[in-house]
XYZ file of C-alpha atoms in Angstrom:
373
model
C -153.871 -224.549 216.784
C -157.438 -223.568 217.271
C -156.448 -220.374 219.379
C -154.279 -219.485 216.742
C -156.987 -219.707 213.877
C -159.115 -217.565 216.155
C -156.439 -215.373 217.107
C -155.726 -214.260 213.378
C -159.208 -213.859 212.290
C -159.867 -211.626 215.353
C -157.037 -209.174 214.125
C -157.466 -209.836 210.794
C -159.426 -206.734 208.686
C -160.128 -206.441 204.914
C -161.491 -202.972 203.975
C -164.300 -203.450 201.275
C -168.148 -204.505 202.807
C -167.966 -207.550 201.524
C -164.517 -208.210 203.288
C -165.794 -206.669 206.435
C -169.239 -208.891 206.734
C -166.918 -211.952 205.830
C -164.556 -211.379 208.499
C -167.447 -211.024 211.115
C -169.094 -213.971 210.203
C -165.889 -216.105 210.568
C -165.461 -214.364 213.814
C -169.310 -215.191 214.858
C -169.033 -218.794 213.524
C -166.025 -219.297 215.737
C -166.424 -222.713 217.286
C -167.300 -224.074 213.705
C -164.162 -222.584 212.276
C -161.738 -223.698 215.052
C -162.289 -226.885 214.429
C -162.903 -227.621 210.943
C -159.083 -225.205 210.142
C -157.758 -227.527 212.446
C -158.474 -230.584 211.218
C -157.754 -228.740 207.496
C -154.181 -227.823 208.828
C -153.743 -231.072 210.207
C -154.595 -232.749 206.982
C -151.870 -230.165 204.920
C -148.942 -229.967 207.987
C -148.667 -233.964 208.191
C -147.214 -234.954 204.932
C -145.575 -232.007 204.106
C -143.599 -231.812 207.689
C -142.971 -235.478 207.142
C -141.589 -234.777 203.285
C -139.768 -231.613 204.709
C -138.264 -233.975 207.626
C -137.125 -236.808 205.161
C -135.183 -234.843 202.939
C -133.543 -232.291 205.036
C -132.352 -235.310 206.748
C -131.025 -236.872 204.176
C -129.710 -233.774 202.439
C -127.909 -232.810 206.036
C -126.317 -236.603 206.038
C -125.479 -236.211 202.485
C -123.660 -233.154 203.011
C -121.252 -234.475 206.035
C -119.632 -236.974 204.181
C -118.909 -234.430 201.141
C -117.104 -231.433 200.924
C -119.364 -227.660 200.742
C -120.137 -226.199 197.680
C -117.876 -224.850 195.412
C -114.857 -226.602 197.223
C -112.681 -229.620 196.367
C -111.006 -231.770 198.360
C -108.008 -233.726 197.743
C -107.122 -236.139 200.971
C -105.570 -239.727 201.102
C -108.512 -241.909 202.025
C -106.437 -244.393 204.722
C -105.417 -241.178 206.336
C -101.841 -240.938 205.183
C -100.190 -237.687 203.537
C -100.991 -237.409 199.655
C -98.012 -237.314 197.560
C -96.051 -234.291 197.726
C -96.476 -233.737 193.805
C -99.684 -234.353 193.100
C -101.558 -231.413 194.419
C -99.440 -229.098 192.109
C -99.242 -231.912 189.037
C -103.575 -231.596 189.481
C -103.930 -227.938 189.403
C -101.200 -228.107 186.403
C -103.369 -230.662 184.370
C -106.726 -229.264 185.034
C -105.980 -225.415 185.736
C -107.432 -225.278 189.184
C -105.827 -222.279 191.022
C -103.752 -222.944 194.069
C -105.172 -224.994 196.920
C -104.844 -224.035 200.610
C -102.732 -226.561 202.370
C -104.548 -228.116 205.667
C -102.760 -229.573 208.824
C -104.266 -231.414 211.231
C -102.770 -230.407 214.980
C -101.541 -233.544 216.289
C -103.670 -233.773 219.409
C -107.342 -232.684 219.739
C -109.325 -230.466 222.232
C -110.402 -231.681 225.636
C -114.009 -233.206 226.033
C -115.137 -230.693 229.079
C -113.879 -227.974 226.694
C -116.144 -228.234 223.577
C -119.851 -228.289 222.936
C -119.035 -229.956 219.740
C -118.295 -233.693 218.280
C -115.403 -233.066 216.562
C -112.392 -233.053 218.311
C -109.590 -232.289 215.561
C -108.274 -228.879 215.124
C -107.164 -227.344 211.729
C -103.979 -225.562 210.998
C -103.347 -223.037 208.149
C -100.906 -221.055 207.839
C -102.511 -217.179 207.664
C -106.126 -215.770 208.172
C -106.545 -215.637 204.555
C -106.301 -219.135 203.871
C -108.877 -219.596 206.272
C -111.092 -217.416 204.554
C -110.154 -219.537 201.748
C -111.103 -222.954 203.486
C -113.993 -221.614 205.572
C -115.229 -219.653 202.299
C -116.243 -217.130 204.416
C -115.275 -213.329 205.585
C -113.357 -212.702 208.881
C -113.811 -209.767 210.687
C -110.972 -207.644 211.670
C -111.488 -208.773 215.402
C -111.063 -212.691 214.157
C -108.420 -211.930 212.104
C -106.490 -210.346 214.752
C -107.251 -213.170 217.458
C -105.784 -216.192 214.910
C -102.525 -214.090 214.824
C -102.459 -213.838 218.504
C -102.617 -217.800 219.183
C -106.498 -217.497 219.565
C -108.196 -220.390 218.155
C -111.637 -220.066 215.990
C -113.888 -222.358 217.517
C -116.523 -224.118 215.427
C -119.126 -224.510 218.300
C -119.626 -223.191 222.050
C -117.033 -223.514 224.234
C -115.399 -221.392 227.034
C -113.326 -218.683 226.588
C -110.274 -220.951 226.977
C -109.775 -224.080 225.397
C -107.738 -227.230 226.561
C -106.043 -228.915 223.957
C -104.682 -232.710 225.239
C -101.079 -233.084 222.836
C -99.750 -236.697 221.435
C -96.752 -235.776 223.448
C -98.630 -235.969 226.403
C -99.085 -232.170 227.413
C -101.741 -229.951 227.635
C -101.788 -226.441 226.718
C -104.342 -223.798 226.957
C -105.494 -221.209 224.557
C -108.083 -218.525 224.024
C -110.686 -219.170 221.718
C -113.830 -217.392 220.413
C -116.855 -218.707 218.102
C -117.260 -218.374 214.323
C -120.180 -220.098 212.196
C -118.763 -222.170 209.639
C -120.596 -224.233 207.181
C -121.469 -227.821 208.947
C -119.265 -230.056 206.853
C -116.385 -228.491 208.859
C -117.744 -228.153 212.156
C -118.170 -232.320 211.084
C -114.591 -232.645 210.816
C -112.878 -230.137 212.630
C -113.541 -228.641 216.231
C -111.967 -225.189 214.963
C -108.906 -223.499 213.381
C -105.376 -221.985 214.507
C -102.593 -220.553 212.371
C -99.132 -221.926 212.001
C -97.562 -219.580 214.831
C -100.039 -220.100 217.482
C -98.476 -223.903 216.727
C -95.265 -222.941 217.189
C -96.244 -220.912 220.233
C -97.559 -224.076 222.076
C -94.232 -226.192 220.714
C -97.141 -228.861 219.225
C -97.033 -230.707 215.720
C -99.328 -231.106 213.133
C -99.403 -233.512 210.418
C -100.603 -232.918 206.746
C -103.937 -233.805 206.136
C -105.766 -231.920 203.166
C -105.772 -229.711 199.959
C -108.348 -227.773 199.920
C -109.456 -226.389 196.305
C -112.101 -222.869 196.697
C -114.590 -221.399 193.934
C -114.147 -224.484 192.054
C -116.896 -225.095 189.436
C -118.417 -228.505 187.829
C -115.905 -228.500 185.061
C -113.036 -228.178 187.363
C -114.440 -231.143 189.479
C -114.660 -233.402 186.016
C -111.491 -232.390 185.208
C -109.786 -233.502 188.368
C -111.802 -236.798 188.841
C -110.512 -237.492 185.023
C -107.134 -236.580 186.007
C -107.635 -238.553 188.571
C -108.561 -241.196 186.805
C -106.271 -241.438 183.902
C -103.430 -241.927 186.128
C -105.043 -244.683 187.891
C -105.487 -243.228 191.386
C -107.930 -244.050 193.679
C -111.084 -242.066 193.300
C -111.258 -241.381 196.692
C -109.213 -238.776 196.957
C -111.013 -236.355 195.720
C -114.186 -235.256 197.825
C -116.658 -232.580 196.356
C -120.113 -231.896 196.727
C -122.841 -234.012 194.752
C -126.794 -232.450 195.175
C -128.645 -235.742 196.825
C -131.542 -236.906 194.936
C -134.523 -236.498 196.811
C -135.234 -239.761 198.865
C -137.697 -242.567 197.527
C -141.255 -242.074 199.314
C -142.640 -245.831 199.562
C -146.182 -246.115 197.993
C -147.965 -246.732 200.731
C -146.809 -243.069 202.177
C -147.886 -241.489 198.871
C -151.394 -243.211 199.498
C -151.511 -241.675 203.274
C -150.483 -238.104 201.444
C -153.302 -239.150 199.166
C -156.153 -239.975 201.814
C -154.809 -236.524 203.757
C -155.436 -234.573 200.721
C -159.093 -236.399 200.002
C -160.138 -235.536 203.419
C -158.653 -231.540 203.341
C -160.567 -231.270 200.167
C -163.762 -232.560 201.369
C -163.414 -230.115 204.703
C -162.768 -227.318 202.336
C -166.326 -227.894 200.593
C -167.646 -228.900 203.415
C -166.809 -225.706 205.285
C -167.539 -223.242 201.646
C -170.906 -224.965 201.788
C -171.745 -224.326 205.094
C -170.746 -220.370 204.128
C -172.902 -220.614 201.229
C -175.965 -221.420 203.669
C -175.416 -218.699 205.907
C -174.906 -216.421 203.237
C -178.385 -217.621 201.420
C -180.024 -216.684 204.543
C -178.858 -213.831 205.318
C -179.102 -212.550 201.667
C -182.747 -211.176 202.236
C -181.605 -209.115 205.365
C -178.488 -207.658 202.843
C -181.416 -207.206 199.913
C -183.580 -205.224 202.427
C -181.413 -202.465 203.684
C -180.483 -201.931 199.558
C -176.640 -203.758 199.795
C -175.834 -205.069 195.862
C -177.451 -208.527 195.321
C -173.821 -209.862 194.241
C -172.659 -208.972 197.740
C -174.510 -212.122 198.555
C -172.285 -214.721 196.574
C -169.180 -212.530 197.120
C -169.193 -213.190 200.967
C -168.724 -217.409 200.974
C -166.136 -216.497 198.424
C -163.699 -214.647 200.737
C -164.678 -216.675 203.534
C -163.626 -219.225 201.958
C -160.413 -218.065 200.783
C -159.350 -216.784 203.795
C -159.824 -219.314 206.284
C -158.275 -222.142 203.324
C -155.450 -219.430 202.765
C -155.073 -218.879 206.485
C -155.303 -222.634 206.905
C -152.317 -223.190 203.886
C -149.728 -220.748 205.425
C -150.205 -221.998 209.246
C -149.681 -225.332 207.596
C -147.007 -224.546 205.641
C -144.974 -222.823 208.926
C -145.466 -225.742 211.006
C -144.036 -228.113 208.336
C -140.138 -226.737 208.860
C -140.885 -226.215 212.674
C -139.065 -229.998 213.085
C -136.354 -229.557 211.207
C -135.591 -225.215 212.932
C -136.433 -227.398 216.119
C -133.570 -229.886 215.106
C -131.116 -227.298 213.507
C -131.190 -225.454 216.638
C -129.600 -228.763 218.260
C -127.417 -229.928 216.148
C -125.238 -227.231 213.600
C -125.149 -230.206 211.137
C -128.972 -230.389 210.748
C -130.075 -228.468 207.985
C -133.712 -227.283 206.195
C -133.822 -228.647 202.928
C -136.760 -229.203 200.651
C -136.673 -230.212 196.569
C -137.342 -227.050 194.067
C -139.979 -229.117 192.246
C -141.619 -230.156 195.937
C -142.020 -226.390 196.625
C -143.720 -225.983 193.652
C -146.035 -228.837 194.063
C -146.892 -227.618 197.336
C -147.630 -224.068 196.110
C -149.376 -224.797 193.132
C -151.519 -227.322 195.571
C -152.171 -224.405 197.681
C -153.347 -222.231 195.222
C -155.356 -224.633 193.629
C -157.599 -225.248 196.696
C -157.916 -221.797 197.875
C -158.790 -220.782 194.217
C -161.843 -223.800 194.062
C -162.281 -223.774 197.747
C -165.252 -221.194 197.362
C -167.156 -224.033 194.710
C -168.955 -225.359 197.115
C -170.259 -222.352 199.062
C -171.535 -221.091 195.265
C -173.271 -224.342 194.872
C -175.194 -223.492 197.885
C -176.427 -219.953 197.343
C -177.454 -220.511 194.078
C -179.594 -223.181 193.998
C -182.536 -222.424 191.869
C -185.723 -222.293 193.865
C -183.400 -220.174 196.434
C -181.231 -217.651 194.534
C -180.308 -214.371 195.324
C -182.152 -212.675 192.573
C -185.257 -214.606 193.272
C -185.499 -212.748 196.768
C -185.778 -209.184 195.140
């Protein structure tokens, strides 16, 4: 962290004299500055990577045992086939359009073939009802591989895939890798069509309706349809925004404590400008710079190293959560509208009052500016 403090500053350039002469003297007070912004970034990156880590977490949890956005599911919760009329009595009652009906191949795809947990593989019946499902845009290429008994595969895996059949056989069949949202990759391990079943002679047995582009009135519709004919709510699977997880107190008192102590390095370190600037004010006086220029250099010191300081801090607070999306698809970066704000207002609060200090320094009385012309 401190070579990367140093690093920007060295390449860093701001075009007025009072922007140049502030740069230099961050770049001449280097030891000074590498470690006071790193104890200042380590003060901002620890709670807020800890708050960033907590809530993806629990927003990527969340959204494994629901359905994506926008989608409704309608599935018998002890695994048996819903009844053949309700999907169609639902959409009549509540004026949902047609759902996409989902099989569920009756085998699953070999261990040593599949990068992924899930196991299951989904059957539709065309490309376009996978769009449907998937909520998502196949290219031509894809499109053209499900109708030739290719199977979309939800995670890495070679370019054929083993599937082990209830009946006891195995059969092999191409496959090639689409993203899909993580709820999916959850459940299923990827998706054929209907013929590439028939191809392999394998079953499938129902096992969802899937409802696309639904909205929240739909979703209250259907869970009062549900309901009022005395169904069991579980059913029906949509998607529900988590509410962000309960911080104990004493974690809010360590955010606290962090905060105290980046504060008091921020006026710490603007004071410390402020002295170097009072001294060197006579030396700007004598070769006829403005006297202001003296009071305007702490100022963008300070604002640059605490802004510098704010935006390293604020990179390395999702570096956990890319690091654990890159290792598992179902981990996802998530972070609370009103905690962004927080943070940025935060931000801009202490670079905006970070240069206090430094004034405090250069213009005390018996050693002003003006007192030196």
């Amino acid at each position: 962290m401190p070579d990367l403090i140093s690093g920007i500053i060295s390449v860093v350039k701001l075009p007025t004299p009072a922007g140049l002469l502030a740069v230099k003297t961050l770049r001449f007070s280097d030891a000074r500055i590498r470690i006071m912004g790193s104890a200042l970034c380590l003060c901002l990156v620890i709670p807020a990577s800890v708050n960033v880590i907590m809530t993806s977490y629990q927003q990527s949890t969340a959204a494994l045992s629901m359905a994506p956005p926008d989608t409704l599911i309608l599935q018998s919760p002890d695994g048996n086939p819903v009844p053949k009329d309700l999907p169609r009595s639902m959409q009549a009652a509540t004026g949902i359009k047609r759902a996409v009906k989902v099989d569920m191949l009756s085998g699953e795809i070999t261990s040593n073939h599949h990068s992924g947990t899930a196991r299951a593989v989904m059957v539709v019946s065309s490309p376009e009802d996978a769009e449907r499902v998937l909520n998502m845009k196949l290219t031509t290429k894809e499109r053209a591989n499900l109708n030739n008994s290719f199977m979309l595969s939800f995670s890495d895996g070679p370019a054929k895939t083993i599937l082990a059949l209830d009946d006891g056989r195995r059969a092999a069949i191409p496959s090639s890798r689409v993203e899909v949202n993580p709820t999916w990759a959850y459940t299923y391990g990827g998706v054929i069509v209907k013929g590439t079943l028939e191809r392999i002679r394998a079953q499938s047995t129902p096992h969802q309706w899937v409802y696309t582009g639904v909205q929240k009135g739909d979703i209250a519709k259907a869970v009062d349809y549900v309901h009022r004919q005395g169904l069991d709510p579980q059913l029906l699977t949509y998607h529900v925004e988590p509410e962000p997880p309960q911080m104990p107190f004493s974690w809010w008192m360590v955010c606290l404590t962090l905060v105290i102590i980046a504060a008091g390095i921020t006026a710490s370190v603007s004071a410390s400008f402020g002295h170097t600037a009072r001294n060197q004010s006579r030396q700007l006086l004598a070769i006829g710079l403005p006297k202001r220029l003296g009071a305007t250099i702490p100022i963008l010191e300070s604002m640059l190293l605490v802004g510098l300081c704010s935006v390293i801090a604020s990179a390395l607070a999702v570096v956990p959560v890319v690091v654990g999306q890159s290792l598992s698809e179902s981990f996802t970066l998530w972070v609370p509208k009103d905690w962004v704000i927080l943070w940025c207002t935060g931000l801009g609060l202490l670079i905006v009052l970070s240069p206090l200090a430094g004034l405090r320094a250069i213009r005390a009385r018996e050693r002003t500016v003006d007192a030196l012309i």
